[in-house]
Short mmCIF file of C-alpha atoms in Angstrom, two decimals:
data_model
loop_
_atom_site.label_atom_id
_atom_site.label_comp_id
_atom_site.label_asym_id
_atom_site.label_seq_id
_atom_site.Cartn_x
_atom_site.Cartn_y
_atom_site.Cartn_z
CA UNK A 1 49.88 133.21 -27.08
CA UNK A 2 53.42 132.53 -26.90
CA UNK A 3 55.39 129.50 -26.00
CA UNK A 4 54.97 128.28 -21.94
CA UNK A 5 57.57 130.53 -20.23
CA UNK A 6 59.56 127.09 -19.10
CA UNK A 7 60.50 127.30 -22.35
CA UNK A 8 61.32 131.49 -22.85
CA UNK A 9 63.57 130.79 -26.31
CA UNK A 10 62.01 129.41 -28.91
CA UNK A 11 62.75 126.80 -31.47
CA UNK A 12 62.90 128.75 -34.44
CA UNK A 13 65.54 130.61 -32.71
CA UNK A 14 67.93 127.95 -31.57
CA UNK A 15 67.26 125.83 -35.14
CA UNK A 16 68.76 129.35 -36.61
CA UNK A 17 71.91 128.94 -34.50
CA UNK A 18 72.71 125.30 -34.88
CA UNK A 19 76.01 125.96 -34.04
CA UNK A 20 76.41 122.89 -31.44
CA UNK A 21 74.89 119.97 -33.81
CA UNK A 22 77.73 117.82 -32.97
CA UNK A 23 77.11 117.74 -29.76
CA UNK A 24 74.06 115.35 -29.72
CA UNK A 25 74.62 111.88 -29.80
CA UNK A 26 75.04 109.88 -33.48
CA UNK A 27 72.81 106.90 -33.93
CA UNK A 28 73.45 103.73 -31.44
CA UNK A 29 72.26 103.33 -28.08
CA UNK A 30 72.88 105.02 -25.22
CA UNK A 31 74.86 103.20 -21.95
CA UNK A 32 74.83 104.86 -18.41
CA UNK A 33 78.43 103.48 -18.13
CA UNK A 34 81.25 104.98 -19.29
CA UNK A 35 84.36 103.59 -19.65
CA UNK A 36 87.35 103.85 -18.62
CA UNK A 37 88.61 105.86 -22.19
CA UNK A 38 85.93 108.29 -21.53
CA UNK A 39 86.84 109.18 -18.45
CA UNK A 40 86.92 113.11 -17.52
CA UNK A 41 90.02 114.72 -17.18
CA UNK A 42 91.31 116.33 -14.32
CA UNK A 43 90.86 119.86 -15.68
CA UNK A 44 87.41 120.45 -14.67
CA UNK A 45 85.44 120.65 -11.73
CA UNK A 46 83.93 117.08 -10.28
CA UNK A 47 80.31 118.46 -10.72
CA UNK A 48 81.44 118.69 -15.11
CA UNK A 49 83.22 115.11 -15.21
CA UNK A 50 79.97 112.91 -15.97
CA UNK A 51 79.28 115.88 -19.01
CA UNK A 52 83.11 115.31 -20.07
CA UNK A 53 82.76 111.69 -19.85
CA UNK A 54 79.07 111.63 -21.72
CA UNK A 55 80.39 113.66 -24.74
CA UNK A 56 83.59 111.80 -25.06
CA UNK A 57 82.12 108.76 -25.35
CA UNK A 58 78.53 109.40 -27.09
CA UNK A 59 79.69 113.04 -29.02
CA UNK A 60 83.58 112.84 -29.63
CA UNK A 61 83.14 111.37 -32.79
CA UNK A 62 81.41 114.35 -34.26
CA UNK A 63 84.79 116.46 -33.23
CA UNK A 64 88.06 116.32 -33.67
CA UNK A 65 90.00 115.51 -30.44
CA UNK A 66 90.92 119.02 -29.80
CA UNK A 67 87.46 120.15 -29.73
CA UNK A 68 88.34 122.48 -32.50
CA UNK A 69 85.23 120.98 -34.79
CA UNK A 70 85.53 118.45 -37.61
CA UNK A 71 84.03 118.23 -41.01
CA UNK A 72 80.37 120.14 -40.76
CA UNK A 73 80.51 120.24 -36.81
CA UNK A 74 81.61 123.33 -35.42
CA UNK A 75 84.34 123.96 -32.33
CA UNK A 76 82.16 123.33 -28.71
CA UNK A 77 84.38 126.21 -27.33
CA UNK A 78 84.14 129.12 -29.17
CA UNK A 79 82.90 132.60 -29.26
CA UNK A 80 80.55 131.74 -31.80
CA UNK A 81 78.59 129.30 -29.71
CA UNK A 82 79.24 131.56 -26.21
CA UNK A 83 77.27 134.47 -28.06
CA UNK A 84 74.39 132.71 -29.21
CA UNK A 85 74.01 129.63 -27.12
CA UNK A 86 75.34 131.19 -23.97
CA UNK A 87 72.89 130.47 -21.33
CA UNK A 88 71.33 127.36 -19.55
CA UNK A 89 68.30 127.24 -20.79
CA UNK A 90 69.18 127.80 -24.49
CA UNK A 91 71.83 125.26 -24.64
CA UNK A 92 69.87 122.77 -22.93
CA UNK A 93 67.05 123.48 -25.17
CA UNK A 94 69.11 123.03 -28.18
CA UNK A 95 70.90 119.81 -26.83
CA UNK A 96 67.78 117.89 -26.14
CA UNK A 97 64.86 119.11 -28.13
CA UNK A 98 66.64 120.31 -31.71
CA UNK A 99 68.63 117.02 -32.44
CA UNK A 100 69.46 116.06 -36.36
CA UNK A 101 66.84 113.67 -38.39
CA UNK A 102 69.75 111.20 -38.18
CA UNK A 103 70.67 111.38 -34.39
CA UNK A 104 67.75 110.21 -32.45
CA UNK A 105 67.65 110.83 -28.90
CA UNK A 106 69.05 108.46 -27.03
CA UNK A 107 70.51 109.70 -23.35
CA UNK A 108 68.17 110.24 -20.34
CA UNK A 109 67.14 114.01 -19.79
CA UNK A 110 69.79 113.63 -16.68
CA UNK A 111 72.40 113.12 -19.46
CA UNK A 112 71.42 115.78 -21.58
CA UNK A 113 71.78 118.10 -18.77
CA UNK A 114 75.13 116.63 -17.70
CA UNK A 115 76.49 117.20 -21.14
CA UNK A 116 74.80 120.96 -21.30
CA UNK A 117 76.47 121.95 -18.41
CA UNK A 118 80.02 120.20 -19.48
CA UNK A 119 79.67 122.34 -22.79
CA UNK A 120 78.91 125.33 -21.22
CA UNK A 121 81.60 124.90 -18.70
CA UNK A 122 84.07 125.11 -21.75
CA UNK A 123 83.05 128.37 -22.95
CA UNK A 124 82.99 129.87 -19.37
CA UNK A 125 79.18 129.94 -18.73
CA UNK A 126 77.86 129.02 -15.03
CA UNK A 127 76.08 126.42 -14.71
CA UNK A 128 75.19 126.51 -11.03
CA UNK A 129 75.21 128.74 -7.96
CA UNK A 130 78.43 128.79 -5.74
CA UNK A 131 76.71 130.46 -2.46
CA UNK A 132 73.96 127.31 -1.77
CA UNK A 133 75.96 124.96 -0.61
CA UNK A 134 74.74 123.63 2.96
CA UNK A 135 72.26 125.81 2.78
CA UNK A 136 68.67 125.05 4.58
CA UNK A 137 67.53 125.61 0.93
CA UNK A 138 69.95 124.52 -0.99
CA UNK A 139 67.38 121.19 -2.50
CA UNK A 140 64.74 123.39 -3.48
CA UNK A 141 66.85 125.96 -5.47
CA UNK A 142 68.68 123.19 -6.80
CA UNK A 143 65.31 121.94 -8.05
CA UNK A 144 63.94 124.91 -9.10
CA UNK A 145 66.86 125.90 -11.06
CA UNK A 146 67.26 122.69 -13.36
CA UNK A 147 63.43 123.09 -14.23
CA UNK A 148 65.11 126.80 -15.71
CA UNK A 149 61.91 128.14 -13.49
CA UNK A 150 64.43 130.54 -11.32
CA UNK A 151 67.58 132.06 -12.12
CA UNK A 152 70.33 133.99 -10.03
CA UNK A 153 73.12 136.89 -10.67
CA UNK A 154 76.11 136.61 -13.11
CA UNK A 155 79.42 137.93 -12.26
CA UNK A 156 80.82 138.89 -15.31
CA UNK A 157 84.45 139.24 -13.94
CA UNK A 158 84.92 136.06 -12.28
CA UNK A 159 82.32 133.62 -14.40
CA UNK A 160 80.21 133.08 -11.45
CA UNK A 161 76.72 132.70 -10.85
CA UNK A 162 74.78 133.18 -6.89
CA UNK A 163 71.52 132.99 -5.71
CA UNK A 164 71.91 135.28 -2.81
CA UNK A 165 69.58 133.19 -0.84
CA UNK A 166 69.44 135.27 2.21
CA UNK A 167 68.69 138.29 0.52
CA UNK A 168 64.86 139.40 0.33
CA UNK A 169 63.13 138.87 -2.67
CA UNK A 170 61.35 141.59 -5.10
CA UNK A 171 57.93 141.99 -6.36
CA UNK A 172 59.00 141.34 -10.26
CA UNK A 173 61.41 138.40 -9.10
CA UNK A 174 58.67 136.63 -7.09
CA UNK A 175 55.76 137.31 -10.04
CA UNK A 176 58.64 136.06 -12.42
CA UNK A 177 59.38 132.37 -10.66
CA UNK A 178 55.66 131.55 -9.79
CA UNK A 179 54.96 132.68 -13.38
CA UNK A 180 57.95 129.71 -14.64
CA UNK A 181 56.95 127.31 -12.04
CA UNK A 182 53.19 127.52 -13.32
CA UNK A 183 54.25 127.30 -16.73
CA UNK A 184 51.77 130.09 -17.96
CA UNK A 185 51.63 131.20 -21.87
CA UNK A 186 52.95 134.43 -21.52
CA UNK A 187 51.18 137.37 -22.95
CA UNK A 188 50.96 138.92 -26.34
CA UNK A 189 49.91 142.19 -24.57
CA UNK A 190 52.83 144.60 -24.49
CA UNK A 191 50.83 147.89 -22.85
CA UNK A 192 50.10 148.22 -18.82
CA UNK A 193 48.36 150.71 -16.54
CA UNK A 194 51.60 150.86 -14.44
CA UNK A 195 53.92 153.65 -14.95
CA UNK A 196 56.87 151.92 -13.19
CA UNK A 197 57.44 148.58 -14.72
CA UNK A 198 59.90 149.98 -17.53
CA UNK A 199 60.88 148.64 -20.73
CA UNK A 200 62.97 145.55 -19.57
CA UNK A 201 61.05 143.03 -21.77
CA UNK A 202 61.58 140.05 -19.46
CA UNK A 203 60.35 141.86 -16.27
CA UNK A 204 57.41 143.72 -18.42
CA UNK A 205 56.03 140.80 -19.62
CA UNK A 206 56.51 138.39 -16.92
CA UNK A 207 53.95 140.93 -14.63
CA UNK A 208 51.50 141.60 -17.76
CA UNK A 209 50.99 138.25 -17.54
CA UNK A 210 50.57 137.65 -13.50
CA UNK A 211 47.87 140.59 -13.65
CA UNK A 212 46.18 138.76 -16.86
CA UNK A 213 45.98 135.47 -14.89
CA UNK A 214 44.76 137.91 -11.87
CA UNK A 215 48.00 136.83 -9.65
CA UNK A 216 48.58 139.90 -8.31
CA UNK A 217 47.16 143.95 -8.41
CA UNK A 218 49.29 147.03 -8.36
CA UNK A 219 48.82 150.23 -6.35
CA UNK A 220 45.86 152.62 -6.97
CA UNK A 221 48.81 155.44 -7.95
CA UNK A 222 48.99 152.70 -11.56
CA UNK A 223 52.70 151.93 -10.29
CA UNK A 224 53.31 147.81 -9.49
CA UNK A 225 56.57 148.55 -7.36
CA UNK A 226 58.34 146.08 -8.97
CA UNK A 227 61.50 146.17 -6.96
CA UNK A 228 59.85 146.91 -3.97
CA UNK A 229 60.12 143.26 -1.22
CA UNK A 230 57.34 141.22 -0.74
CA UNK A 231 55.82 140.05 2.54
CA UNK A 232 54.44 137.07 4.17
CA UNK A 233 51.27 137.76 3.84
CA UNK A 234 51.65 139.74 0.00
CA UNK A 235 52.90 136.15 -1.04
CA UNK A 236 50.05 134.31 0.51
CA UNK A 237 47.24 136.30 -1.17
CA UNK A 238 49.43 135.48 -4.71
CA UNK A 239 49.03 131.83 -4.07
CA UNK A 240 45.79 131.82 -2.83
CA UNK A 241 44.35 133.21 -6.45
CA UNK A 242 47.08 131.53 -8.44
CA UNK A 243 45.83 128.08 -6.86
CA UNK A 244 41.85 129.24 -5.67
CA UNK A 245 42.48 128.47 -2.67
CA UNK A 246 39.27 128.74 0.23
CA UNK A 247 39.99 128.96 4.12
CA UNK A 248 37.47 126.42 6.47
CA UNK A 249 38.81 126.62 9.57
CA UNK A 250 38.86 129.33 12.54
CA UNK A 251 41.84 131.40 12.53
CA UNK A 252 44.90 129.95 14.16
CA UNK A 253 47.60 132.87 14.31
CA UNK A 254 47.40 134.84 17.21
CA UNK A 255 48.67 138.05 15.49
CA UNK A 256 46.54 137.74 12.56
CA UNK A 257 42.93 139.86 13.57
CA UNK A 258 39.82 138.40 12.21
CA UNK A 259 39.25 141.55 9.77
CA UNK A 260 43.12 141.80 8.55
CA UNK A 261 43.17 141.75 4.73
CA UNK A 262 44.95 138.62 3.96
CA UNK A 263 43.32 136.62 6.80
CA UNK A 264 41.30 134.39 4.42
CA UNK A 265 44.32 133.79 1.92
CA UNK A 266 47.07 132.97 4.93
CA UNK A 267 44.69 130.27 6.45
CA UNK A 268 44.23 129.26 2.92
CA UNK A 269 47.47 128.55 1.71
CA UNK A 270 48.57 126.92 5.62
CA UNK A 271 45.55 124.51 5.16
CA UNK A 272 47.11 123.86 1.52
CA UNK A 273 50.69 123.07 3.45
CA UNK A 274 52.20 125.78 1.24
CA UNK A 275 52.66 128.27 4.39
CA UNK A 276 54.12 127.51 7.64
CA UNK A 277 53.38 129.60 11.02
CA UNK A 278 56.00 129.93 13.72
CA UNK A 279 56.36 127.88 16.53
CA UNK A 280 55.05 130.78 18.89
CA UNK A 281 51.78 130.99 16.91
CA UNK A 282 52.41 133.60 15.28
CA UNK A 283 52.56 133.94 11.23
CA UNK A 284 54.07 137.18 10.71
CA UNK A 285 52.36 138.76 7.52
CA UNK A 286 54.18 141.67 7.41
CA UNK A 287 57.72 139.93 7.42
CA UNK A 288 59.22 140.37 4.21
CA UNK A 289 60.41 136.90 2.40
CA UNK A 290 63.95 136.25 1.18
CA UNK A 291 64.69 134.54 -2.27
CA UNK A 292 65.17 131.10 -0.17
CA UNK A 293 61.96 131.47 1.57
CA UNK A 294 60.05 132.62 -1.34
CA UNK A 295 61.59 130.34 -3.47
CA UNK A 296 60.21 127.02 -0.88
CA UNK A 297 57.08 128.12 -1.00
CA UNK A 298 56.65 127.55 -5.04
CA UNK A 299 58.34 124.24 -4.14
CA UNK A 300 56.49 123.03 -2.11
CA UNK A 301 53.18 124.14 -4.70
CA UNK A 302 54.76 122.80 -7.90
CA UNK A 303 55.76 119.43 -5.72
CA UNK A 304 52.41 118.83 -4.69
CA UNK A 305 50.66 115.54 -6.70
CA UNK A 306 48.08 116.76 -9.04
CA UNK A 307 44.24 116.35 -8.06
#
């Protein structure tokens, strides 16, 4: 098995690029209040000033004042630590699970994460999405996203990262977040039946693993359709495996017919208060999901308190 897929880099990888050692914190304690000779600069956005002030005041010391490096720690801002460390996950990773035998951990996982995004910020990674704000689902993404179980599109050009909430969610991308938010061991299996899931490792492996766990089936042609949207009521039969889920009560959507294929697994997952109806009675199963809807659905399951 490999490592949970919360986790998709492993250690062995990010010990072999310890090229941001300096930026965990030396020995001493850690204070939640910074003062006023840490404060953040003006140079970078509000949402990077508690990282700025964090890493002056806990990290400086392991860098010269130009951020250029000093003695065994290398520059935070360079093309060095952009090409290896150059996502969210594997920076964060490093930061607060690889620190030195001499540099216990002493910041909250909210400052770690501060101080990952602050670095990252420096060498022009995104750290967040720029189309959620005031959005209905703008918590839940939020969420989702610093647990590294979803992830969004990267404009190369401008250094920006969206979410395109509003836009309808695929087959892989769905199989992909519930398979995070579930924190599954991925597969070792590398062969499928389907013809149409490619070679993209991330995408291949992600769906080997949802049809292991028996998440979801493909098409009798052997094809999964992975960019194909999902529906309503394609979602609600995932969950209803994923969580074994049992309907008891009478059907309570008018448009949903006592024989229709998913009519078990919708009034399974509403009983569960993973699924809402609409406020005409109607549930809609063949309405196809955007990423915001899909995305508060899982949620709303990995929010729920554990039996």
């Amino acid at each position: 098995m490999r490592f949970p897929s919360r986790f998709p880099y492993t250690s062995l990888l990010l010990l072999g690029t310890a090229l941001i050692a300096g930026i965990v914190l030396y020995t001493g304690s850690a204070s939640t209040s910074y003062s006023a000779e840490a404060a953040p600069s003006a140079a970078i956005p509000a949402d990077q000033a508690e990282g700025e002030a964090i890493y002056r005041q806990h990290c400086l010391s392991c860098h010269a004042a130009d951020g250029m490096g000093s003695g065994n720690y290398p520059a935070v801002a360079s093309d060095h630590v952009k090409k290896k460390l150059g996502t969210y996950d594997k920076a964060y990773e490093f930061i607060s699970r690889n620190m030195p035998d001499n540099a216990p951990g002493t910041l909250t996982d909210e400052e770690y994460k501060a101080v990952t995004r602050y670095i990252l910020s420096l060498n022009g990674v995104p750290t967040g999405f720029n189309d959620i704000e005031k959005h209905w689902a703008q918590k839940e993404i939020a969420v989702l996203f610093d647990k590294q179980y979803i992830d969004g599109y990267v404009n190369k050009e401008t250094g920006t990262m969206q979410f395109k909430p509003d836009q309808f969610i695929t087959r892989a991308e769905f199989v992909r977040y519930l398979v995070k938010a579930k924190e599954l061991f991925l597969s070792n299996n590398t062969e499928s039946e389907f013809t149409d899931i490619g070679k993209n490792k991330e995408e291949r492996i992600y769906i080997i693993t949802a049809v292991e766990y028996g998440l979801v089936n493909g098409y009798p042609d052997q094809t999964f359709r992975p960019n194909n949207t999902i529906t309503r009521a394609e979602i609600a039969a995932i969950l209803s495996r994923s969580e074994m889920l049992k309907a008891s009560a009478q059907p309570t959507f008018h448009d949903i017919a006592s024989d229709y294929w998913a009519g078990d697994a919708i009034r399974a997952v509403q009983e569960a208060g993973l699924f809402n109806g609409y406020e005409d009675g109607t549930f809609r199963p063949d309405q196809r999901m955007t990423r915001a809807e899909a995305i508060s659905v899982i949620y709303r399951l990995v929010s729920q308190p554990q039996a």
